[in-house]
Coordinates of C-alpha atoms in Angstrom, one line a residue:
M1 CA 28.6 56.3 69.4
K2 CA 28.5 58.9 66.5
N3 CA 28.0 57.5 62.9
H4 CA 31.3 59.3 61.7
E5 CA 33.3 57.6 64.5
L6 CA 35.3 54.3 64.1
K7 CA 34.9 51.7 66.8
E8 CA 38.3 50.4 68.2
K9 CA 37.7 46.8 67.2
Y10 CA 36.5 45.4 64.0
N11 CA 33.9 42.9 64.5
P12 CA 32.8 41.0 61.2
K13 CA 30.0 39.1 62.7
E14 CA 28.1 42.6 63.1
F15 CA 27.6 43.1 59.2
E16 CA 29.7 40.9 57.1
E17 CA 26.9 38.3 56.8
K18 CA 24.3 40.6 56.3
L19 CA 26.3 42.2 53.6
Y20 CA 27.1 39.2 51.9
K21 CA 23.3 38.4 51.8
T22 CA 23.0 41.7 50.2
W23 CA 25.5 40.9 47.5
E24 CA 23.7 37.9 46.7
E25 CA 20.3 39.0 46.6
K26 CA 21.2 42.0 44.2
G27 CA 23.1 39.3 42.0
Y28 CA 26.6 41.0 42.1
F29 CA 28.1 37.4 41.8
K30 CA 26.1 36.4 38.6
P31 CA 27.6 36.8 35.0
S32 CA 25.7 39.5 32.8
M33 CA 23.9 38.5 29.4
D34 CA 25.7 41.6 27.8
K35 CA 27.7 39.9 25.1
T36 CA 29.5 43.1 24.3
K37 CA 31.6 42.2 27.4
E38 CA 34.6 40.1 27.6
S39 CA 34.1 37.2 29.6
Y40 CA 36.4 36.0 32.5
S41 CA 35.7 32.9 34.2
I42 CA 37.3 30.7 36.9
M43 CA 36.4 27.0 37.5
M44 CA 36.9 26.4 41.2
P45 CA 39.1 23.1 41.9
P46 CA 36.4 21.2 43.9
P47 CA 37.2 20.6 47.6
N48 CA 36.6 17.0 48.8
V49 CA 33.7 16.5 50.7
T50 CA 35.6 14.5 53.3
G51 CA 35.2 16.8 56.1
K52 CA 35.6 20.7 56.7
L53 CA 38.1 23.1 54.7
H54 CA 41.5 23.4 55.9
M55 CA 44.1 26.4 55.6
G56 CA 45.1 25.5 52.1
H57 CA 41.5 25.8 51.0
A58 CA 41.1 29.3 52.5
L59 CA 44.4 30.2 50.5
D60 CA 43.5 29.0 47.4
A61 CA 39.8 30.5 47.6
T62 CA 41.4 33.9 48.6
I63 CA 43.4 33.9 45.4
Q64 CA 40.8 33.2 43.1
D65 CA 38.2 35.6 45.0
F66 CA 40.7 38.4 44.3
L67 CA 41.0 37.5 40.6
I68 CA 37.4 37.3 39.9
R69 CA 36.5 40.4 41.9
Y70 CA 39.5 42.3 40.2
K71 CA 38.1 41.4 36.7
R72 CA 34.5 42.1 37.8
M73 CA 35.6 45.9 38.8
Q74 CA 37.4 45.9 35.1
G75 CA 33.9 45.5 33.8
F76 CA 34.6 41.7 32.6
N77 CA 31.5 39.5 32.3
T78 CA 32.7 37.3 35.2
L79 CA 31.8 33.8 36.3
W80 CA 33.4 32.0 39.1
L81 CA 31.7 28.5 39.0
P82 CA 31.8 26.5 42.5
G83 CA 31.5 22.9 43.2
T84 CA 32.4 19.9 45.3
D85 CA 34.3 16.7 44.5
H86 CA 32.9 13.1 45.9
A87 CA 36.6 12.4 46.5
A88 CA 35.8 8.5 45.8
I89 CA 38.1 6.6 47.9
S90 CA 38.8 9.3 50.4
T91 CA 35.0 9.8 51.2
E92 CA 34.5 6.1 51.2
M93 CA 37.1 5.7 54.2
K94 CA 35.5 8.4 56.0
V95 CA 32.4 6.8 55.5
V96 CA 33.7 3.3 56.9
Q97 CA 35.3 5.3 59.8
K98 CA 31.8 6.6 60.7
L99 CA 30.4 2.9 60.3
R100 CA 33.1 1.6 62.5
E101 CA 32.3 4.4 65.2
E102 CA 28.9 2.9 65.2
G103 CA 29.9 -0.7 65.7
R104 CA 29.3 -1.6 62.1
K105 CA 31.6 -2.7 58.9
K106 CA 31.0 -2.1 55.1
S107 CA 30.5 -5.7 55.0
D108 CA 27.4 -5.4 56.9
L109 CA 25.8 -3.1 54.3
T110 CA 24.5 -4.0 50.7
R111 CA 25.8 -1.9 48.0
E112 CA 22.9 0.1 47.9
E113 CA 23.0 0.7 51.6
F114 CA 26.6 1.8 51.7
L115 CA 25.9 4.2 48.8
E116 CA 23.0 5.7 50.4
K117 CA 25.3 6.4 53.6
A118 CA 28.0 7.8 51.2
W119 CA 25.4 10.3 49.8
E120 CA 24.1 11.2 53.3
W121 CA 27.9 12.2 54.2
T122 CA 28.2 14.0 50.9
K123 CA 25.0 16.1 51.6
E124 CA 26.1 17.0 55.2
Y125 CA 29.7 17.6 54.4
G126 CA 29.1 19.3 51.0
G127 CA 26.7 21.9 52.6
T128 CA 29.1 22.7 55.2
I129 CA 32.0 23.4 52.9
Q130 CA 30.0 25.9 51.0
K131 CA 28.7 27.6 54.2
Q132 CA 32.5 28.0 55.2
Q133 CA 33.1 29.3 51.7
R134 CA 30.4 31.9 51.9
K135 CA 31.8 32.9 55.6
M136 CA 35.1 33.5 53.7
G137 CA 33.0 35.8 51.4
C138 CA 34.0 33.8 48.2
S139 CA 32.0 35.6 45.4
C140 CA 30.7 32.6 43.4
D141 CA 27.6 32.1 41.4
W142 CA 26.0 29.7 43.9
E143 CA 23.0 28.5 41.8
R144 CA 25.4 27.1 39.4
S145 CA 27.1 24.9 42.0
R146 CA 28.2 21.5 40.7
F147 CA 29.0 18.3 42.3
T148 CA 31.2 15.6 40.4
L149 CA 28.7 13.1 40.8
D150 CA 25.8 15.2 39.3
E151 CA 24.0 13.3 36.6
G152 CA 25.0 15.3 34.0
L153 CA 28.7 15.6 34.7
S154 CA 29.0 11.8 35.1
K155 CA 27.2 11.5 31.8
A156 CA 30.0 13.6 30.3
V157 CA 32.8 11.5 31.9
E158 CA 31.4 8.6 30.4
T159 CA 31.0 10.0 27.0
V160 CA 34.4 11.4 26.8
F161 CA 36.1 8.3 28.2
L162 CA 34.1 6.2 25.5
K163 CA 35.0 8.6 22.5
L164 CA 38.7 8.5 23.9
Y165 CA 38.7 4.8 24.1
E166 CA 37.2 4.3 20.7
K167 CA 39.9 6.7 19.3
G168 CA 42.8 4.5 20.9
Y169 CA 43.8 7.4 23.4
I170 CA 42.7 5.0 26.3
Y171 CA 43.8 1.6 26.4
K172 CA 44.3 -1.2 28.9
G173 CA 47.9 -2.3 29.6
K174 CA 50.1 -3.8 32.4
R175 CA 51.5 -1.1 34.5
M176 CA 53.2 -1.0 38.1
I177 CA 50.5 0.8 40.3
N178 CA 49.7 1.4 43.9
W179 CA 47.2 -1.5 44.8
C180 CA 45.4 -1.4 48.2
P181 CA 44.0 -4.8 49.2
N182 CA 41.9 -3.6 51.8
C183 CA 40.0 -1.1 49.5
K184 CA 40.6 -3.6 46.6
T185 CA 41.2 -0.8 44.4
S186 CA 44.4 1.3 42.9
I187 CA 45.2 4.3 44.5
S188 CA 47.1 7.3 43.4
D189 CA 50.7 8.6 44.5
A190 CA 48.9 11.1 46.6
E191 CA 47.1 8.5 48.7
V192 CA 50.3 6.4 49.5
E193 CA 52.5 7.4 52.4
Y194 CA 56.1 6.3 53.8
K195 CA 55.8 4.4 57.1
E196 CA 58.9 3.4 59.2
E197 CA 59.3 -0.1 60.2
D198 CA 61.9 -2.1 62.6
S199 CA 62.4 -5.3 60.8
H200 CA 65.5 -7.2 59.1
I201 CA 67.5 -7.2 56.2
W202 CA 68.3 -11.0 55.0
H203 CA 71.5 -11.6 53.1
I204 CA 71.0 -14.5 50.7
K205 CA 73.3 -16.6 48.5
Y206 CA 72.4 -16.7 44.8
P207 CA 75.0 -19.4 43.2
I208 CA 76.5 -18.7 39.8
K209 CA 75.3 -21.3 37.1
D210 CA 78.3 -23.8 36.4
S211 CA 80.7 -22.0 39.0
S212 CA 81.7 -22.1 42.5
E213 CA 80.9 -18.5 43.0
Y214 CA 77.7 -16.8 44.2
L215 CA 76.3 -13.3 44.7
V216 CA 74.9 -12.2 47.9
V217 CA 71.7 -10.3 47.7
A218 CA 70.4 -8.3 50.5
T219 CA 66.7 -7.8 50.9
T220 CA 64.2 -6.4 53.3
R221 CA 61.3 -8.6 51.6
P222 CA 62.3 -12.2 51.2
E223 CA 58.8 -13.5 50.5
T224 CA 59.0 -11.6 47.1
M225 CA 62.0 -13.5 45.8
L226 CA 59.9 -16.2 44.2
G227 CA 59.2 -13.6 41.5
D228 CA 62.8 -12.6 41.1
T229 CA 63.7 -12.7 37.3
G230 CA 67.0 -11.3 37.5
V231 CA 69.9 -9.6 39.6
A232 CA 71.2 -6.3 38.8
V233 CA 74.7 -4.8 39.5
N234 CA 76.2 -1.6 38.6
P235 CA 78.3 -1.6 35.2
K236 CA 80.9 0.4 36.8
D237 CA 81.3 -2.2 39.9
D238 CA 84.6 -3.9 39.4
R239 CA 83.5 -6.7 41.7
F240 CA 81.0 -8.0 39.2
K241 CA 81.9 -7.0 35.9
H242 CA 83.0 -10.5 34.9
L243 CA 79.6 -11.8 36.0
I244 CA 77.3 -9.6 33.7
G245 CA 75.6 -11.5 31.1
K246 CA 76.0 -14.7 33.2
K247 CA 73.2 -16.7 35.0
C248 CA 72.6 -17.4 38.6
I249 CA 70.3 -19.7 40.3
L250 CA 67.4 -18.4 42.0
P251 CA 67.2 -20.2 45.8
I252 CA 64.1 -22.6 46.4
M253 CA 62.9 -21.9 42.9
N254 CA 65.9 -23.6 41.3
K255 CA 65.5 -21.4 38.4
E256 CA 68.2 -19.6 36.2
I257 CA 67.6 -15.9 36.1
P258 CA 70.2 -13.2 34.2
I259 CA 72.8 -11.1 36.0
I260 CA 72.1 -7.6 34.0
A261 CA 74.0 -4.2 34.4
D262 CA 72.0 -1.3 35.4
P263 CA 73.2 2.2 36.9
F264 CA 70.1 2.4 38.9
V265 CA 72.2 0.0 41.4
D266 CA 73.9 1.9 44.4
M267 CA 77.3 0.3 44.7
E268 CA 77.7 1.6 48.2
F269 CA 74.5 0.3 49.5
G270 CA 74.1 -3.1 50.8
T271 CA 76.0 -6.0 49.0
G272 CA 76.1 -4.1 45.4
C273 CA 73.6 -6.7 44.1
V274 CA 69.9 -5.8 43.7
K275 CA 67.3 -8.7 43.3
L276 CA 64.8 -7.8 40.6
T277 CA 61.2 -8.5 41.1
P278 CA 59.5 -6.8 38.3
C279 CA 55.9 -6.9 39.6
H280 CA 56.6 -5.7 42.9
D281 CA 58.9 -2.6 42.8
P282 CA 59.1 0.4 40.9
N283 CA 62.8 0.3 40.1
D284 CA 62.6 -3.4 39.4
Y285 CA 59.7 -2.9 37.0
Q286 CA 61.8 -0.2 34.9
A287 CA 64.8 -2.3 34.7
G288 CA 62.3 -5.3 33.8
L289 CA 61.0 -3.2 30.9
K290 CA 64.6 -2.3 29.8
N291 CA 65.8 -5.8 29.8
N292 CA 62.9 -7.6 28.8
L293 CA 62.7 -9.7 32.2
E294 CA 60.0 -12.2 33.0
F295 CA 57.0 -10.9 35.1
V296 CA 56.1 -13.0 37.9
E297 CA 53.3 -12.0 40.4
V298 CA 53.9 -13.4 43.7
F299 CA 50.7 -12.1 45.3
D300 CA 47.0 -12.0 44.3
S301 CA 45.0 -8.7 44.9
N302 CA 44.4 -9.6 48.5
L303 CA 48.2 -9.7 49.3
I304 CA 47.9 -13.5 49.6
M305 CA 50.7 -15.7 48.1
N306 CA 50.0 -17.3 44.6
D307 CA 50.7 -20.7 43.7
L308 CA 54.4 -20.7 43.2
I309 CA 55.4 -23.3 45.6
P310 CA 53.1 -25.3 47.6
E311 CA 54.6 -24.2 51.2
V312 CA 53.4 -20.8 51.1
K313 CA 50.4 -20.8 48.9
G314 CA 47.3 -19.2 50.6
M315 CA 49.4 -17.5 53.1
N316 CA 49.9 -13.6 53.7
A317 CA 53.1 -11.9 53.1
Y318 CA 54.3 -12.1 56.6
E319 CA 53.4 -15.8 57.3
A320 CA 55.1 -16.5 54.1
R321 CA 58.2 -14.9 54.7
N322 CA 58.9 -16.8 58.1
V323 CA 58.3 -20.1 56.2
I324 CA 60.7 -18.7 53.4
V325 CA 63.5 -17.7 55.6
D326 CA 63.5 -21.2 57.3
M327 CA 63.5 -22.8 54.1
L328 CA 66.6 -20.5 52.9
K329 CA 68.2 -21.8 56.3
D330 CA 67.6 -25.5 55.7
L331 CA 69.0 -25.1 52.1
G332 CA 72.0 -23.4 53.0
F333 CA 71.2 -20.2 51.2
L334 CA 70.8 -17.8 54.3
I335 CA 74.2 -16.1 55.1
K336 CA 72.9 -13.7 58.1
I337 CA 70.2 -11.6 59.2
E338 CA 70.5 -8.0 60.3
D339 CA 68.3 -5.5 62.3
Y340 CA 67.1 -2.9 59.8
T341 CA 64.9 0.1 59.9
H342 CA 63.3 0.8 56.7
M343 CA 60.6 2.9 55.0
Y344 CA 57.6 1.1 53.4
F345 CA 54.6 2.1 51.3
A346 CA 51.2 2.3 52.9
A347 CA 47.7 3.6 52.1
F348 CA 47.3 6.4 54.4
L349 CA 43.5 6.2 54.0
T350 CA 43.2 2.7 55.5

C-alpha cells in the first residue's frame, strides 16, 4: 500500500497506543510553568475502585477530555488531575464477596488483615481503571494522580473536619438515617434500593380514650407499633375531624397517644389513618418533629427488638412480628389480615 492511500478499515490498535505513549513522553498533558498563561484545570470526579469502568465513566471522561484539549489548543495552561476513590462501603462489600468466594468471612480476619485485603483490591483495580482511561485517550497528568486515602488527602480531610467542628458547622444530632445492620454503618440514599415483597397488611384497632369509638390502622410492619407515638389523619377527612386532638390507646403497650392532623396522609389509601413511628419511617419522622412527638426506638443497631415488652425482647423483626400479631389476636385488636405486595428499602450492597 502506498503512503498516500487510506486503508478501508481503521484499526486503532495499530498506532493509538504508540501515539499516546509519544504524547506522554513529550509531556503534552502536563501544565507549563509559564505564569503568563491563563490557567484551566479539571479535577476528575474519581471513579470508585470497585471494579472496571462502565459506559457512564466513558461518557464522563470523554466530555472532560474534549474540554481540556480544547482549552489546551487555545493556549491555556491546562491540568486535568486524575484520581481514584476508595469507595468505602462499596469496596468493602467487593472484598467481602471475594472472601466469600474463597470460603472465608470478614470475621475470620483481624482488622489489619482485612485492611490489607482491601488495599490489595484497591491496587489491583485502581491500576486497571487508569489503564482503561489511557486506552480511551484521556489526556491527564498521570504523575499527579491521587487516591482518596493518600496520606496527604486523609490528613487534609481530618484537618478540615476538625476546623468545621470547632466552628460549630459540624455537630452531632439525631436524624433519620439509612442504617445497614449487616455493615453496622449508615449508608447513603444512593446505596439504598427498593425491593418488592409479597407480604400482608394488618388492620389493627386503636381504641379512642374514654369512648366506644376506635380508629383502624393498616400497617405492613406491625412489629414497629411498639414505637408508635401518634396516629395521623388528613385534616380534610370528614370521617375523623371530630377526633383530631383526642387520644387513642396504643394496643399491647396500653399507652395514650395523640391523634393529629397532617396533610401527608392519603385519604384514599388504606383506612385513612396512619400510625406514626417517628424512629422508623421518614414520613413519620417529619411528622414527629412537626408535632413534637416522642421518639421511641423499637430496634437496636443489629435490627434486634429492644426491651419495650418482654415477649419480644431479643428477637429479630420477623420473629417479633409473629408474636405481636398473635398478641393482637388474643387481645381482640386485630380486625383482619390481607395479602399485600409492597416495596421496602434494602441496602443493595449487602
